[in-house]
Every structure is written in structure tokens, then in C-alpha cells.
Amino acid sequence: MEEFNSGEEVVFNPDEISVSVKECIEGVIGGTDYNQSKVNQWTASIVEHSLTHLVKQGRPFKYIVNCTIMQKSGAGLHTANSCYWDTATDGSCTVRWENRTMYCVVSVFAVAVAL
Amino acid sequence: MVSFLLFHSPNFAGFVVEDVSTIIKESVEATIGGNAYQHNRVNQWTTSIVEQCLSQLSKLGKPFKYIITCVIMQKNGAGMQTASTCFWDNSTDGSCTVRWENKFVYCIVSVFGLAI
């Protein structure tokens, strides 16, 4: 059986992911205002592009990408995550973005695959 | 090779959406119930919901890693959209999302289970 760890990182790197997720968000909703008829496409687009980016890195992880877009209208919003996993190899990263009319919160969870 | 056999053994029931859905509903009801949105308490609510769900799920004793997210939003006319996408093993992994509301708040809880 081939050795997997041939110098490749198996640990989750949140900073790298944070940067690529921000680019995805900017690319999809940067400069737009909240639009109810488009928000569905936006969230789908953001999660798909983020996931494609992550998978391209070719790391031995399963991924879950979650995106929430909320209109700025004074309502309160609170989110929490809890994870039951292997803290040595798994990790998550949350990116908060906003413009004048909306908030966007993207969370990426990466769970190491045992090979 | 050993883990491959485990997934196909008759005792491995996979991710059971109904069981997880029940666990989520009970924990949201018990935490928020009929309460109105309170800025100084909502932090405890989200924490309490995810922790309760997680402890009930781990009691099921299945060979899964879990990720639980909880969103609580005040009802005041704002629009909100959430999407998730997952890169995993379709035959063993699964998710369950419960949307709950009362007169004052919306609460959305998602549980993702990834087989070990």
C-alpha cells in the first residue's frame, strides 16, 4: 500500500481557505444590493465556487460549506456551530462579509478522511 | 480494507434523518419554546441548542463525526437565504436541516454526519 503522507499536509489551514472564500464572495456579490429574486442564485454560487476551489487543492478532506445571506434591516441574527470530530486533523473557518445592504457569512468545515 | 467492511456490515444503519430531526426539534423547543428574541440571551440559546444536539447524537453511539450549526433570527421582515454544499461519501454521510419558528424568531439547525 502506498504511503499517503509523502510530504503533503493533512492538517486544515484556515487562513488559506479564508482568503479563497473571500474572493468567491466578492466575485459573486461584491458591489450588488440585496435582491430577493437573486439571493437564491448567489448563495448557491458562493458555496459551489468555494467547494470547487477546496476540492482542487487535492487534500484528503471531506468538506461542508455553508453560506447565509441576510438583508440589513435591523433584525438580530445569531449563529453557533458545534463539532464532534478529531481536533488534531479537522477544522473550520468562518468568513463574515458585509456591504451596505446585506451580511454574508460563509462557514467551511473540513473533516479528514482516514485512508 | 477493515473500514470498508464496517460500512457494509448489517449493524451500520448510516445517517438516519428522522432520529436526528427529532433530536433537533426537542432541543430547540426546550431551549427557545415560546420566548421572544432577546439580544442578551440568544447567545446562550444557540450554544445550548448545539450542545444538547451534540450530546444526544453522540449518545446514539454511531461511528460518525458531526457538525451542527444553528441560526436564530429575529422576525422583523428581513430576508435571509442559506445554502450548503458538501463534498463527502454519498453512501455513508448525510445531513438533516430543521426549520423552526415561533411568533418572534426563526431557528434553523443543520446537522451533518460524516462516517469515520
Coordinates of C-alpha atoms in Angstrom, one line a residue, chain A residues 2 18-19 42 75 83:
Chain A
E2 CA 1.4 3.4 -0.9
S18 CA -10.4 32.3 4.4
V19 CA -8.7 34.1 1.6
W42 CA -26.0 33.9 -5.0
A75 CA -33.1 42.3 12.7
C83 CA -18.4 19.9 16.1

